[in-house]
Structures are given as C-alpha cells and as structure tokens.
Coordinates of C-alpha atoms in Angstrom, one line a residue:
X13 CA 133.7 84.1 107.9
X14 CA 131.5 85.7 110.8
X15 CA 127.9 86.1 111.1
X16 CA 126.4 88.8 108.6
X17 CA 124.2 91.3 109.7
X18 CA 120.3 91.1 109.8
X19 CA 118.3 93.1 107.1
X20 CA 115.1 94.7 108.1
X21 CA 112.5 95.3 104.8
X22 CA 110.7 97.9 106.1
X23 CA 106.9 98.7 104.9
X24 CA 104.3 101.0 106.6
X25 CA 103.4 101.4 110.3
X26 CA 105.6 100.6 113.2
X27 CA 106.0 97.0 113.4
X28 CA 109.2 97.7 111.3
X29 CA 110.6 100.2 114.2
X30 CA 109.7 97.5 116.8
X31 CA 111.9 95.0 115.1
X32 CA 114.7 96.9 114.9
X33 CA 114.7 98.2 118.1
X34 CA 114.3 94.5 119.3
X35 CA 117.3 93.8 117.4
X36 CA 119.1 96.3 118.4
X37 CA 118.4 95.3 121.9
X38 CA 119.9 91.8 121.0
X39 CA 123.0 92.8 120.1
X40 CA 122.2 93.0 115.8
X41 CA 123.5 96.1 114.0
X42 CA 120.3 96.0 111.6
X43 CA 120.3 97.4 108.1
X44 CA 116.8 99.3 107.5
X45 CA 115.8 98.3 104.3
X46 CA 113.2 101.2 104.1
X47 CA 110.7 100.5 100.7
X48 CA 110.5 103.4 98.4
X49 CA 106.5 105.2 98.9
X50 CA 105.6 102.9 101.4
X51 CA 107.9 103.0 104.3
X52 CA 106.6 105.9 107.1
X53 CA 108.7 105.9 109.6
X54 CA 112.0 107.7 110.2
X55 CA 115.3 106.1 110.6
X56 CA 118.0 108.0 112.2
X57 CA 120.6 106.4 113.9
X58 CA 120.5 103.2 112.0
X59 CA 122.2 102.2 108.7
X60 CA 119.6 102.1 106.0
X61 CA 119.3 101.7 102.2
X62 CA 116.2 102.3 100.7
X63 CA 114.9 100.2 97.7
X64 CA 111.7 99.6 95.6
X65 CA 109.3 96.9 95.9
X66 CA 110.1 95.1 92.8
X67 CA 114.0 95.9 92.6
X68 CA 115.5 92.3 92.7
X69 CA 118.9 93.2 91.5
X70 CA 119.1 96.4 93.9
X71 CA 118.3 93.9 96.7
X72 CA 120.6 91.3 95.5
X73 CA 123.8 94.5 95.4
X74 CA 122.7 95.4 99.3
X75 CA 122.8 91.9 100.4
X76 CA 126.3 92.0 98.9
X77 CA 127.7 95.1 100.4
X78 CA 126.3 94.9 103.6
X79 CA 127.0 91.2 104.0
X80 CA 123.7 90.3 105.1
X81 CA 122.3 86.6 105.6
X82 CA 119.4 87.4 107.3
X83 CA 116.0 89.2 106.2
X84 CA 113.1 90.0 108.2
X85 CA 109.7 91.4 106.1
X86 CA 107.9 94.0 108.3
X87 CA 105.3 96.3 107.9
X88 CA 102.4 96.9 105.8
X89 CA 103.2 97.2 101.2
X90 CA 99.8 98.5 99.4
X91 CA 100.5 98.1 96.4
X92 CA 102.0 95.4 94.2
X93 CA 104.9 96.4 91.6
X94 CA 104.0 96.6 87.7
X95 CA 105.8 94.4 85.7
X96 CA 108.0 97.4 84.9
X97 CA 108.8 98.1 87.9
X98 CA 110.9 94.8 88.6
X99 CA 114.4 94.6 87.9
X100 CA 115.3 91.4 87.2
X101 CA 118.9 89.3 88.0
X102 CA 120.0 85.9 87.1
X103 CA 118.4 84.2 90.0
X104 CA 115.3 86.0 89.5
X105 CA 115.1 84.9 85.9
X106 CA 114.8 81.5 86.3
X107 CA 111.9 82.3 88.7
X108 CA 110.2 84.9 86.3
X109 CA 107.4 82.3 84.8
X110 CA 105.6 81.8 88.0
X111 CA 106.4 85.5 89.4
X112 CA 104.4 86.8 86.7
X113 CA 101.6 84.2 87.7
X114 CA 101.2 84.9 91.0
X115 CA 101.6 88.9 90.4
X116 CA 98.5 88.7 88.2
X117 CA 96.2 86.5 89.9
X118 CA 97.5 84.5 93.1
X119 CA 96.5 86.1 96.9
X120 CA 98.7 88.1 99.0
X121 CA 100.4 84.5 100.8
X122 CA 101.1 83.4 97.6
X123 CA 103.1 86.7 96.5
X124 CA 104.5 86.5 100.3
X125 CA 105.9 83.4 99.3
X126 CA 106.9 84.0 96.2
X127 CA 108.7 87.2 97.9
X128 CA 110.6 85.0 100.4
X129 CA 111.6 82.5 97.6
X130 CA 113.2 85.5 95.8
X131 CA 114.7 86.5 98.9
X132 CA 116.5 82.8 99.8
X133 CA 117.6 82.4 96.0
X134 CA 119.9 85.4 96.8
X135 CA 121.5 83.3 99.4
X136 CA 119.6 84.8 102.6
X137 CA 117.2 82.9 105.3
X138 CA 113.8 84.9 105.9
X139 CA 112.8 84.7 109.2
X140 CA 109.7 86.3 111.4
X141 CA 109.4 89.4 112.5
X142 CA 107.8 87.1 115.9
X143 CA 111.6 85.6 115.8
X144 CA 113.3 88.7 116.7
X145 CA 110.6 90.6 118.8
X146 CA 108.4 87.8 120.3
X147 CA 107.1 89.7 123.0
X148 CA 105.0 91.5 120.4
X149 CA 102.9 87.8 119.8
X150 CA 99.6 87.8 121.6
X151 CA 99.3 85.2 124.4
X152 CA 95.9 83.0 125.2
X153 CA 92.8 84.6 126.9
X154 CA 92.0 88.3 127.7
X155 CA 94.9 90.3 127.6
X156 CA 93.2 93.5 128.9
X157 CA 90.9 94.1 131.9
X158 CA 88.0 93.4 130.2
X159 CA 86.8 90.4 129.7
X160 CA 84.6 88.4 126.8
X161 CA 80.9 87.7 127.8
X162 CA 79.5 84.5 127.0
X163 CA 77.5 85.9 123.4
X164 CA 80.9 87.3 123.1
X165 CA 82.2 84.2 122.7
X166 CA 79.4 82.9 120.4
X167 CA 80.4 85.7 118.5
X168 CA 84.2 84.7 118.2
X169 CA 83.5 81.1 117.4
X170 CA 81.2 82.5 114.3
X171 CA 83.5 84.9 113.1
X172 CA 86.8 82.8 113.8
X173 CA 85.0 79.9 111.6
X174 CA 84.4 82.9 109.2
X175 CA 87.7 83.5 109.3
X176 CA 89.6 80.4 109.1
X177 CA 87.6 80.0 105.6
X178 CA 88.0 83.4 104.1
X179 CA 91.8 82.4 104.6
X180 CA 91.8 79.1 103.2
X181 CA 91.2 81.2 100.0
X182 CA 93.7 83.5 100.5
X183 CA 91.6 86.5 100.5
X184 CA 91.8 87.9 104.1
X185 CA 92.5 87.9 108.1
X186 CA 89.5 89.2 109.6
X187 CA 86.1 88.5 110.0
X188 CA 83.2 90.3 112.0
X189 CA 79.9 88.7 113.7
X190 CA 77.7 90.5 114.8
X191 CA 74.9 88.7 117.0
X192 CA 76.1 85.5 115.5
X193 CA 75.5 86.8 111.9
X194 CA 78.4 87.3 109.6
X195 CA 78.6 91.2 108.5
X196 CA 82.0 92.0 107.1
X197 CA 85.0 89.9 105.9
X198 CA 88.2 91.6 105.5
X199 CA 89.0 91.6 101.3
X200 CA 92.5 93.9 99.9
X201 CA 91.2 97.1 101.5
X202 CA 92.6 96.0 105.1
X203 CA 91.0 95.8 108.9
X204 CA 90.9 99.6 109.1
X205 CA 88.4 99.9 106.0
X206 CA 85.9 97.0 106.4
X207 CA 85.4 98.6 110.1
X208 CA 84.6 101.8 108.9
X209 CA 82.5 99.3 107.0
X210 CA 80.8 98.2 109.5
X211 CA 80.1 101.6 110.9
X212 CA 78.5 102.6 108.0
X213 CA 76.2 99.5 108.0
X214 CA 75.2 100.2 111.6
X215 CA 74.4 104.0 110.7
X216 CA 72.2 102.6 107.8
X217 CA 70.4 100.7 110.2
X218 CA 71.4 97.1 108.2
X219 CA 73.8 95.9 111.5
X220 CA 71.6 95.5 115.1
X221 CA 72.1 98.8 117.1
X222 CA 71.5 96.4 120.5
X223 CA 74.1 93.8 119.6
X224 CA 78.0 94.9 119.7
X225 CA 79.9 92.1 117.6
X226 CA 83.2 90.8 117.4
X227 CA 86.3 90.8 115.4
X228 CA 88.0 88.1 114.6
X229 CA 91.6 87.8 112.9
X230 CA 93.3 84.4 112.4
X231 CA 96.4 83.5 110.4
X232 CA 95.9 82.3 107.3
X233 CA 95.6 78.5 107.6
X234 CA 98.2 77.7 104.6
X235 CA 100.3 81.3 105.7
X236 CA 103.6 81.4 106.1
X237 CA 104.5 82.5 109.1
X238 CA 107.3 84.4 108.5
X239 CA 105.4 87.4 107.0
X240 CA 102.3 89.1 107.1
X241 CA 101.3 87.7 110.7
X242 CA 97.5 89.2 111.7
X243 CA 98.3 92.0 113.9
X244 CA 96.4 94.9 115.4
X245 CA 97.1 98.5 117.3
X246 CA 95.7 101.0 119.0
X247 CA 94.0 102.0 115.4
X248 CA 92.2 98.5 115.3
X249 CA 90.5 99.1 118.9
X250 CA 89.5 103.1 118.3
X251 CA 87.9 101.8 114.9
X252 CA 86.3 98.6 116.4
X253 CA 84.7 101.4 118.6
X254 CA 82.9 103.4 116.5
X255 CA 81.8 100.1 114.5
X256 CA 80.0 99.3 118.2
X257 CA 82.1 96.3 118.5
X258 CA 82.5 94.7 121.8
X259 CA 86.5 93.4 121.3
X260 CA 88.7 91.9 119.1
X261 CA 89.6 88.2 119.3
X262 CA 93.0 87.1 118.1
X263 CA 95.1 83.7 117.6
X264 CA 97.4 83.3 120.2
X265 CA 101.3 83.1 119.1
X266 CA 100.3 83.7 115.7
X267 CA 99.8 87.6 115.7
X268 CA 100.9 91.0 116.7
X269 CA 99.6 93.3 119.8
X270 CA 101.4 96.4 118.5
X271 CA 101.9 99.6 121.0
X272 CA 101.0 96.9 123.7
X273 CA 100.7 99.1 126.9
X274 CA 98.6 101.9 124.9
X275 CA 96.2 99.5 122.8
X276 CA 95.1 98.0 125.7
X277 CA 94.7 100.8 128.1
X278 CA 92.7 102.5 124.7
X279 CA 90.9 99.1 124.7
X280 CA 90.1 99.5 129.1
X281 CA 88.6 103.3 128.4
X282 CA 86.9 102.6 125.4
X283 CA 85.3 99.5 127.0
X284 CA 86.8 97.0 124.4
X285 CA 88.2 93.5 125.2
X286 CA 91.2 92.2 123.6
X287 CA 91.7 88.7 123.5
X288 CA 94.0 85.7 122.3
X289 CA 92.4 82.5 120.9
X290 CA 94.1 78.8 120.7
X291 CA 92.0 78.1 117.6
X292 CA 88.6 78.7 116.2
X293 CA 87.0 75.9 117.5
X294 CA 89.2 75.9 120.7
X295 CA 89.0 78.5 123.9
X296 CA 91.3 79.9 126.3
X297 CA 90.7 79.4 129.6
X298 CA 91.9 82.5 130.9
X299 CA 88.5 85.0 130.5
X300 CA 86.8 83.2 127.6
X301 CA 83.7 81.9 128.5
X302 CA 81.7 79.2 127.0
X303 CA 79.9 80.2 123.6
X304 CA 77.3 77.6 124.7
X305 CA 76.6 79.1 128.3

C-alpha cells in the first residue's frame, strides 16, 4: 500500500493556510479538514471536508475515505464541544471515561492530548504543525532590528519565570512584566485580550506610564509539542503597542512567528523588539543583553 495523504484540522487564523501551503510546497496533496464555526479562512483549490469539533465518528469516515495516516492540528478552537455534541465510535468508547474528565475540568494540554490520543486510536500519527512548516519556528536572539535593552532583559527573565509556572499548571502561555513587576498572566481569554488588559491598567493609572514591559510566551513545560505551540502575529505586536510594551520575548524552536516579513517590519515601525529565548533562565547571545547589566 502507498503513503496516505496528510490531513490538515484546521481552526481559526492562518497558521492553518501556512501549513498547507507548506505542504503543498513539499509535494503533499493535503486534505483541509476545515472545523465547523471556527475555521476563517477560505479554501479553494484544495480538497476539504469540513467537520465539527466533537465529531469522532465523522473524523474516523474521512480518515477512511481519503486514506489519510497523517494529521496535523492547526489553528486557534474557542470553544470546547458539549457532551452532546460528540459523536462517539467504538474506539472512542473505550476512551469516553477520561474524555469526559478532562472535558469538565482538565486544561487545554490536557484536552490537546486527549485530542491526539483520539486521533492515533483511529489509526493516524499526529505530528506538528513545526514538522511540516519549520521555517515558521522562531530562532534564538532578536529577530527584528530592534534590539532588547538590558531592563528589557530583566523584564524577560521575570516574566519568562512567570511564565514557565503559569504553565506548569496548565492555565496559559504568556506572561507580562512590567518594570520587573508581574501585571498580567494570560488565562482562557488568549494573548489578544490580557493585552487589551494591560492597556486598560496603564489608562487607569495601576501599570507605570515610564516603564514599557515585556511579553513573555513559553511552551508549556509538560506541552505536547505537536499542538498548540505559542505563537504570535502581526496582531500580537500592534496590541503589545498600545499596552506600551517594549517587545515580545519568545522560546526559540518552540513557537510560531506567523506573517514573518510583516510582523516584524510592524514590530521595526512601531518600535517593538521581537525576540527568541533558549529558556527562561538562559539568554541568546544574539541581541539579548545581560538582565544583571
């Protein structure tokens, strides 16, 4: 039997169309696996076959008739699916016990894994979005033309240790210092919102208009790394803007610079560095200065 084809699950945003295209470049014939009121992007000129988030057994007929063995997760999914919205299969019976567990109370890497699990026991591998387009993974140091300034990096190290522990619980990405004082740490509502946080905190008066702050988003330290990798856009600088950030901080190979050449020329005019981290309590030594200068 020859290879099978390589399924695309396809949430919001456009890390899903950079994937395919990526495949596409690499010889795949991707299936688009567009899912039903999230999914935002349009798919003309590939095959696609849209399906709920909770639809087991309609995944499990796709994988069939399009002869898949492969499955990358891309893209952002809001909501989880009610119970009622699941339609079961055989394989996804014998899971159901701890599916309805970590529906009702485990974090968003535990239903990632639980995902992936459901996906493999229907005869598929799961592999990273990073796997097929890996020149979307941020690399070590400052990735634009502006660089971190030495309270800059005081700020990173603060928020990164933020941020490494707000993970370990699985509740979020992102963390933001400001001045070496923790403000905001990223819960359900997303990057986006806790920096229109932030804004609103320095409008109040309750964040320091003289210093900027950083951004910090880390993998999860217990994260698979096949979905759900930290990644930011041109949407992540323009906010981190108007929250008077100085940049955004990254781990290196272990998230996404979406829109590449237009983030960071946004980044250049709006005065805001972009930069990939080893690990929190390690610095590049490509334009990251010393936290302790």
């Amino acid at each position: 039997m020859g290879k099978g084809r390589l399924a695309i699950i396809a949430g919001s945003g456009m890390l899903p169309v950079y994937v395919a295209e990526a495949a596409r470049a690499a010889g795949e014939d991707p299936v688009i696996l567009p899912l039903m009121h999230e999914a935002d992007q349009r798919w003309d000129g590939f095959e696609s076959a849209p399906m709920s988030v909770g639809d087991v057994a309609g995944l499990a007929r796709i994988i069939k008739n399009f002869r898949i063995d492969r499955v990358v997760m891309s893209g952002g999914v809001r909501k989880r699916p009610a119970f009622r919205e699941i339609h079961m299969n055989l394989a996804f019976l014998r899971k159901l016990p701890h599916a309805i567990r970590t529906l009702l109370s485990g974090g968003d890497d535990a239903v990632l894994k639980m995902v992936i699990g459901l996906i493999e026991s229907q005869g598929c591998q799961v592999i990273g979005a990073h796997e097929i387009a890996p020149q979307l993974l941020a690399e070590c140091g400052a990735l634009g033309s502006i660089k971190p300034t030495a309270d800059d990096g005081r700020d990173i190290e603060r928020a990164a240790e933020a941020a490494a522990i707000l993970g370990s619980l699985d509740v979020g990405q992102g963390a933001v210092s400001v001045g070496g004082r923790i403000v905001a740490l990223e819960g359900v509502e997303g990057t986006d919102r806790m920096l229109a946080r932030v804004a609103e905190l320095r409008e109040e008066g309750r964040i320091s208009a003289r210093r900027k702050g950083v951004l910090v988003k880390l993998c999860k330290p217990q994260q698979d790394i096949r979905a759900d990798l930290p990644a930011i856009g041109l949407s992540t600088v323009e906010n981190a803007a108007r929250a008077g950030l100085a940049g955004v901080a990254v781990q290196a190979g272990r998230a996404l610079l979406l829109q590449r050449e237009e983030t960071l020329q946004r980044a250049d005019a709006l005065g805001i560095f972009i930069c990939g981290i080893e690990h929190f309590q390690e610095k590049c030594a490509r334009g990251f200065p010393s936290g302790n200068a």
